[in-house]
């Protein structure tokens, strides 16, 4: 008979031990997983056990598997996708969140979670230079932030056309025109699909060589149509890091009475840096904004952010309560701004991250990563490779010759293990994508990684 309730404090005391050994190896272990899925299945799988195991044995088994089955994506030399690690204060706060096990859906279930969410949301607005009247919500990620934003948009443009989409759905509704940057992140299209707006009936506005939506072509397209319209722009292209020309896009959208949504999953954080804030200028005129905290703010998964200029539309699109109902309490019920009801207190790690960094620390983190990205670009160019984008933020696209040579270089760097970079195709060219988004990446990490990439890139003939 297994004792289900062994000493809790002894069990929890084992966690810092596992955590310490994880962090001790994180910076120097191979970035890739060293165990195969077959090996993991062998140690963790098998039939559902009939009898229980002691919690400490369960945690021991997980910690052992974690050492070999994970990717060191939280580490300083992981440059794949756009990921980010975990700031110490955010990690520790996240442990508290799990310990407290608060349902952050409503104030009545957690005054602390609700109040911290209120404080954190207003700090975030301040960082991004957004109007203090913008409502906000904490969702699971950028995808859900796009979804929530576009639900607000759908509500608002149809309401103006005399249609209550929450009550009546889209059957018989006036058609909604959606204008997107042709380089929009794919989650925009999934969000549109989930909202019944269709992924394929959008009007794709051409982008320039950096992936920036052509504002002149958007204005022309908007002039050709009338009726309810939504424009989806982006701040931070997932390949190049480029920003759409938001002031001109906002002019065109406002002139036409269209809803302006901006996907700023990682790009919104440029606003925290005095050197880069000009890139995001105009975002304060958006009707809705999607962003992520689990990428560049370096909080643990999962946490996305949605901001909305029309609080009534935001509540109407998300809340189960009747539209525009006068709240009986002045306290914040976080579920009214997101698609979920019961939910994790996601704002708490964000609060911890912001409080531990301060305004200056956040600016330094963003600027450091941008400087490191520029260093990657300069060093790879100096070594004779092609850098395909203007390195304006934290993203670098490099080509190592033919598509095959670039693919071989990406495979080689992943195998080498010094650092991890993924691949992409940009304007028809196969490229290595380097995203510098981790708070703990040092300049020495960057130099080591550059050396490894150049070594892998020059191993192939014909360069
Ligand atoms: C990552 C990303 C998303 C999706 O965010 P998730 O947090 O992965 O859901 C959307 N848009 C852009 C530009 C992104 O970089």
XYZ file of C-alpha atoms and ligand atoms in Angstrom:
478
model
C 0.000 0.000 0.000
C 1.460 3.308 -1.064
C 1.223 6.192 1.322
C -0.490 8.895 -0.708
C 0.243 11.601 1.780
C 3.850 11.516 2.701
C 5.549 14.461 4.231
C 4.634 17.415 2.012
C 7.480 19.664 3.060
C 10.018 16.927 2.382
C 8.550 16.492 -1.091
C 8.586 20.199 -1.817
C 12.125 20.496 -0.463
C 13.256 18.168 -3.228
C 12.099 20.653 -5.870
C 14.766 23.311 -5.250
C 17.347 20.528 -5.511
C 16.017 19.500 -8.930
C 15.707 23.136 -9.956
C 19.257 23.925 -8.932
C 20.695 21.069 -10.918
C 18.513 22.077 -13.893
C 19.806 25.642 -13.844
C 23.373 24.515 -13.163
C 23.429 22.586 -16.425
C 21.075 24.787 -18.470
C 23.737 27.102 -19.867
C 26.224 24.396 -20.819
C 24.246 21.289 -21.646
C 23.458 20.537 -25.288
C 20.457 22.640 -26.258
C 18.793 19.698 -27.957
C 17.075 16.878 -26.073
C 19.406 13.944 -25.526
C 16.648 11.367 -24.951
C 14.488 10.124 -27.819
C 10.731 9.901 -27.491
C 11.117 6.102 -27.445
C 13.487 6.368 -24.491
C 11.078 8.701 -22.707
C 8.172 6.353 -23.357
C 10.225 3.507 -21.979
C 10.921 5.257 -18.677
C 7.607 7.103 -18.260
C 5.047 5.131 -20.267
C 3.511 1.697 -19.997
C -0.012 0.895 -18.887
C -1.806 3.207 -16.469
C -0.620 1.940 -13.061
C -3.238 0.213 -10.976
C -1.652 1.350 -7.737
C -0.188 4.717 -6.896
C 3.475 5.608 -6.477
C 4.851 7.848 -3.747
C 4.853 11.509 -4.812
C 8.609 11.745 -4.247
C 9.220 8.818 -6.623
C 6.953 10.478 -9.214
C 8.841 13.764 -8.958
C 12.191 11.954 -9.039
C 11.177 10.191 -12.257
C 9.991 13.444 -13.837
C 13.126 15.309 -12.832
C 15.317 12.567 -14.287
C 13.381 12.599 -17.557
C 13.427 16.397 -17.563
C 17.197 16.421 -17.639
C 17.310 14.554 -20.937
C 13.928 15.007 -22.611
C 13.687 18.790 -22.589
C 15.070 21.363 -24.962
C 17.144 24.016 -23.217
C 14.861 26.653 -24.719
C 14.937 28.598 -21.459
C 18.716 28.781 -21.711
C 20.899 31.611 -22.969
C 21.840 30.140 -26.368
C 18.437 29.126 -27.628
C 17.602 31.307 -30.595
C 14.843 29.211 -32.152
C 11.325 30.500 -32.880
C 10.677 33.487 -30.580
C 10.778 31.984 -27.136
C 12.348 33.722 -24.134
C 13.268 32.151 -20.829
C 12.129 32.843 -17.299
C 13.250 35.709 -15.125
C 14.022 34.478 -11.583
C 11.304 36.582 -9.933
C 8.742 35.397 -12.485
C 9.646 31.749 -11.923
C 9.446 32.036 -8.151
C 6.155 33.945 -8.403
C 4.808 31.208 -10.637
C 5.568 28.646 -7.919
C 3.569 30.745 -5.479
C 0.710 30.892 -7.963
C 0.671 27.090 -8.076
C 0.888 26.858 -4.301
C -1.973 29.273 -3.730
C -4.092 27.520 -6.382
C -6.292 30.555 -6.808
C -9.110 30.644 -9.305
C -8.357 34.021 -10.844
C -11.629 34.158 -12.757
C -13.513 36.349 -10.341
C -12.673 38.766 -7.566
C -14.727 36.781 -5.066
C -12.397 33.810 -5.559
C -9.150 35.742 -5.324
C -8.923 39.383 -4.318
C -5.138 39.112 -4.667
C -5.149 37.782 -8.230
C -7.747 40.318 -9.323
C -5.958 43.259 -7.725
C -2.536 42.279 -9.063
C -4.057 41.887 -12.519
C -5.425 45.423 -12.279
C -2.069 46.834 -11.181
C -0.102 44.877 -13.779
C -2.420 45.784 -16.644
C -2.046 49.467 -15.911
C 1.753 49.135 -15.681
C 1.755 47.410 -19.061
C -0.355 50.162 -20.609
C 2.103 52.683 -19.268
C 5.109 50.808 -20.690
C 3.511 50.582 -24.119
C 2.292 54.180 -24.075
C -1.332 53.083 -24.420
C -4.297 55.178 -23.288
C -5.221 54.550 -19.659
C -8.793 53.859 -20.807
C -7.799 50.690 -22.662
C -9.168 47.511 -21.115
C -6.963 44.446 -20.925
C -6.969 40.728 -20.285
C -4.423 37.996 -19.614
C -4.829 35.034 -21.969
C -2.790 31.932 -22.740
C -0.703 33.425 -25.531
C -0.525 35.512 -28.664
C -2.939 33.281 -30.511
C -5.672 33.694 -27.923
C -4.859 37.403 -27.730
C -5.472 37.653 -31.482
C -8.656 35.611 -31.097
C -9.955 37.779 -28.261
C -9.052 40.976 -30.124
C -10.835 39.856 -33.266
C -13.887 38.809 -31.244
C -14.020 42.392 -29.920
C -13.625 43.649 -33.486
C -16.386 41.380 -34.772
C -18.722 42.571 -32.036
C -18.003 46.234 -32.624
C -18.177 46.433 -36.425
C -21.369 44.378 -36.559
C -22.999 46.296 -33.750
C -22.392 49.498 -35.679
C -24.102 47.809 -38.625
C -27.109 47.037 -36.403
C -26.293 43.380 -35.846
C -25.897 41.619 -32.480
C -23.424 38.849 -33.282
C -23.317 37.463 -29.735
C -27.079 36.881 -29.815
C -27.584 35.933 -33.446
C -24.299 34.556 -34.688
C -23.154 35.220 -38.223
C -26.091 33.654 -40.105
C -27.710 36.524 -41.984
C -25.210 39.068 -40.684
C -23.839 41.803 -42.964
C -20.576 40.564 -44.472
C -17.437 41.681 -42.652
C -14.415 42.599 -44.762
C -11.087 41.653 -43.209
C -7.834 43.214 -44.466
C -4.615 41.553 -43.375
C -0.925 42.000 -44.025
C -0.069 39.139 -46.395
C 2.762 38.372 -43.973
C 0.443 38.101 -40.949
C 1.263 35.434 -38.395
C -0.706 32.249 -39.077
C -2.543 32.538 -35.760
C -4.433 35.532 -37.207
C -5.909 33.179 -39.800
C -6.804 30.528 -37.222
C -8.438 33.174 -35.046
C -10.487 34.400 -38.020
C -11.489 30.819 -38.745
C -12.589 30.180 -35.169
C -14.655 33.374 -35.233
C -16.542 32.354 -38.370
C -14.868 35.101 -40.393
C -13.034 32.601 -42.567
C -9.306 32.260 -43.114
C -9.516 32.514 -46.910
C -12.033 35.275 -47.539
C -9.649 37.923 -46.207
C -8.084 40.557 -48.431
C -4.321 40.120 -48.250
C -2.514 43.428 -48.564
C 0.935 43.091 -50.139
C 3.982 43.710 -47.981
C 7.363 45.212 -48.868
C 10.706 43.400 -48.847
C 10.851 43.491 -45.028
C 7.290 42.211 -44.590
C 5.736 45.599 -43.786
C 2.181 46.051 -45.006
C 1.938 48.644 -47.784
C -0.217 51.360 -46.227
C -0.963 52.914 -49.640
C -2.332 49.614 -50.941
C -4.363 49.158 -47.765
C -5.888 52.627 -48.166
C -6.758 51.859 -51.790
C -8.325 48.510 -50.861
C -10.339 50.116 -48.075
C -11.672 52.714 -50.509
C -13.003 49.982 -52.793
C -15.351 48.560 -50.183
C -17.940 49.745 -47.731
C -19.542 48.114 -44.712
C -18.101 46.552 -41.567
C -14.314 46.206 -41.845
C -11.413 44.972 -39.764
C -7.730 45.679 -40.464
C -5.042 43.376 -39.022
C -1.604 44.968 -38.890
C 1.490 43.744 -37.131
C 4.210 45.137 -34.938
C 7.094 42.692 -35.251
C 7.158 40.320 -38.227
C 7.991 36.858 -36.953
C 10.785 36.480 -39.515
C 12.299 39.937 -39.944
C 11.095 41.740 -36.797
C 9.829 44.562 -39.061
C 6.961 46.837 -38.070
C 4.046 47.820 -40.262
C 3.823 51.609 -40.785
C 1.257 52.004 -38.027
C 0.567 55.773 -38.251
C -0.345 55.557 -41.955
C -2.321 52.347 -41.397
C -4.202 53.949 -38.501
C -5.023 56.963 -40.708
C -6.422 54.716 -43.434
C -8.407 52.542 -41.024
C -9.863 55.457 -39.061
C -10.831 57.353 -42.186
C -12.892 54.377 -43.244
C -14.264 53.596 -39.745
C -12.558 50.192 -39.769
C -11.458 48.397 -36.618
C -7.658 48.350 -36.332
C -6.076 45.314 -34.726
C -2.305 45.098 -34.204
C -0.504 41.817 -33.509
C 2.460 42.823 -31.368
C 3.281 39.418 -29.916
C 6.907 40.317 -29.331
C 7.163 43.674 -31.088
C 5.107 45.515 -28.481
C 8.087 45.248 -26.121
C 10.077 47.607 -28.334
C 7.975 50.291 -26.658
C 9.867 49.660 -23.411
C 13.125 50.805 -25.002
C 13.727 54.501 -25.667
C 15.951 53.453 -28.593
C 13.263 51.379 -30.273
C 9.950 52.886 -29.164
C 9.679 54.828 -32.434
C 9.104 51.530 -34.254
C 5.788 50.960 -32.438
C 4.580 54.541 -32.684
C 0.934 54.604 -33.757
C -0.012 51.454 -31.845
C -1.739 53.648 -29.261
C -4.344 54.372 -31.965
C -5.221 50.680 -32.376
C -8.627 49.394 -31.343
C -7.117 46.135 -30.163
C -3.599 44.865 -29.536
C -2.332 41.333 -28.994
C 0.935 40.604 -27.254
C 2.814 37.933 -25.364
C 4.477 38.001 -21.970
C 5.908 34.488 -22.258
C 8.120 35.481 -25.173
C 10.183 38.597 -24.671
C 9.118 39.564 -21.153
C 10.546 36.195 -20.058
C 7.787 34.909 -17.817
C 6.991 31.172 -17.720
C 4.385 29.722 -20.071
C 1.699 30.594 -20.560
C 0.796 34.250 -20.780
C -0.563 36.439 -23.556
C -1.976 39.951 -23.354
C -4.921 41.665 -25.013
C -5.650 45.390 -24.915
C -8.859 46.914 -26.225
C -9.776 50.566 -26.796
C -13.488 49.851 -26.361
C -14.093 48.318 -22.952
C -17.793 47.830 -23.610
C -17.018 45.882 -26.806
C -14.399 43.871 -24.927
C -16.825 42.898 -22.159
C -19.652 42.235 -24.590
C -17.529 39.926 -26.723
C -16.143 37.946 -23.783
C -18.535 38.126 -20.904
C -21.472 35.864 -20.292
C -23.211 38.671 -18.449
C -25.639 40.740 -20.492
C -23.945 43.339 -22.659
C -23.265 46.690 -20.998
C -24.609 45.460 -17.671
C -23.696 47.745 -14.800
C -21.318 45.805 -12.603
C -22.541 45.333 -9.049
C -19.005 45.525 -7.788
C -16.315 47.969 -8.750
C -13.769 45.192 -8.410
C -12.299 43.522 -11.449
C -13.557 40.103 -12.491
C -10.721 38.954 -14.785
C -12.878 36.444 -16.695
C -14.879 39.261 -18.272
C -11.962 40.068 -20.583
C -10.891 36.598 -21.767
C -12.459 33.478 -23.279
C -11.934 31.489 -20.062
C -13.837 31.299 -16.792
C -11.771 29.400 -14.210
C -8.219 30.403 -14.833
C -4.669 30.688 -13.573
C -3.442 33.920 -11.991
C -1.239 34.713 -14.984
C -0.738 38.343 -14.068
C 1.276 37.457 -10.966
C 4.482 36.290 -12.724
C 4.153 39.302 -15.043
C 3.906 41.565 -12.010
C 7.000 39.913 -10.535
C 8.924 40.296 -13.791
C 8.078 43.989 -14.102
C 8.711 44.758 -10.459
C 12.048 42.950 -10.427
C 13.244 44.658 -13.610
C 11.803 48.110 -13.141
C 11.350 50.360 -16.136
C 15.095 50.648 -16.591
C 15.825 46.934 -16.298
C 13.161 46.135 -18.877
C 14.566 48.722 -21.295
C 18.062 47.312 -20.783
C 16.911 43.750 -21.439
C 15.178 44.707 -24.693
C 18.080 46.866 -25.848
C 20.650 44.211 -24.951
C 18.854 41.577 -27.026
C 18.522 44.004 -29.967
C 22.216 44.862 -29.774
C 23.046 41.135 -29.661
C 20.884 40.552 -32.743
C 22.755 43.312 -34.596
C 26.028 41.658 -33.569
C 24.853 38.342 -35.079
C 23.964 40.153 -38.292
C 27.282 42.004 -38.533
C 29.406 38.955 -37.713
C 27.637 36.678 -40.191
C 27.893 39.327 -42.909
C 31.569 39.825 -42.130
C 32.049 36.050 -42.493
C 30.650 36.272 -46.017
C 27.112 35.072 -45.457
C 23.926 36.819 -46.545
C 21.762 38.518 -43.940
C 18.363 38.803 -45.563
C 16.675 41.351 -43.302
C 17.356 44.767 -41.848
C 18.070 43.883 -38.230
C 15.747 46.437 -36.620
C 14.800 44.392 -33.566
C 15.767 40.952 -32.252
C 15.357 38.848 -35.408
C 18.087 37.871 -37.880
C 17.664 35.882 -41.098
C 20.817 34.386 -42.583
C 21.447 32.414 -45.736
C 24.454 30.136 -46.148
C 24.328 29.740 -49.912
C 21.900 27.415 -51.661
C 18.766 26.199 -49.848
C 20.546 22.870 -49.334
C 23.606 24.552 -47.847
C 21.442 26.626 -45.512
C 19.455 23.592 -44.466
C 22.665 21.645 -43.880
C 23.996 24.513 -41.758
C 20.820 24.583 -39.661
C 20.980 20.800 -39.179
C 24.665 21.055 -38.287
C 24.169 23.785 -35.693
C 21.321 21.870 -34.089
C 23.483 18.763 -33.946
C 26.505 20.698 -32.685
C 24.545 21.775 -29.610
C 26.393 25.027 -28.868
C 23.245 26.918 -29.694
C 19.921 26.259 -31.368
C 18.568 28.084 -34.413
C 15.652 27.106 -36.592
C 14.867 27.566 -40.256
C 12.360 29.514 -42.281
C 11.671 30.560 -45.853
C 11.735 34.311 -46.445
C 10.571 35.681 -49.812
C 11.420 32.364 -51.413
C 14.816 32.038 -49.759
C 15.654 29.357 -47.240
C 17.095 31.003 -44.144
C 18.315 30.359 -40.657
C 16.247 32.363 -38.213
C 17.952 33.728 -35.118
C 15.726 35.250 -32.462
C 17.419 36.847 -29.457
C 14.763 36.967 -26.746
C 16.294 35.644 -23.551
C 17.086 37.783 -20.499
C 20.114 35.631 -19.607
C 21.917 35.676 -22.966
C 25.334 37.238 -22.423
C 27.600 38.780 -25.039
C 29.890 35.799 -24.532
C 26.987 33.457 -25.389
C 26.535 35.422 -28.592
C 30.241 35.173 -29.525
C 30.306 31.429 -28.840
C 27.201 30.977 -30.941
C 28.525 33.081 -33.814
C 31.715 31.029 -33.827
C 29.695 27.791 -33.957
C 27.364 29.030 -36.717
C 30.289 30.182 -38.867
C 32.030 26.859 -38.285
C 28.895 24.945 -39.368
C 28.231 27.301 -42.288
C 31.685 27.042 -43.801
C 31.845 23.270 -43.533
C 29.836 23.024 -46.745
C 31.521 23.443 -50.106
C 30.641 26.199 -52.513
C 30.415 29.130 -50.144
C 4.280 33.924 -31.398
C 3.397 34.797 -32.169
C 2.011 34.624 -32.154
C 1.360 33.489 -31.410
O 1.619 33.592 -30.040
P 1.528 32.308 -29.072
O 1.935 32.867 -27.776
O 2.475 31.293 -29.636
O 0.111 31.846 -29.100
C 1.241 35.511 -32.866
N 1.800 36.506 -33.569
C 3.140 36.703 -33.630
C 3.690 37.839 -34.435
C 3.984 35.852 -32.925
O 5.310 36.052 -32.949
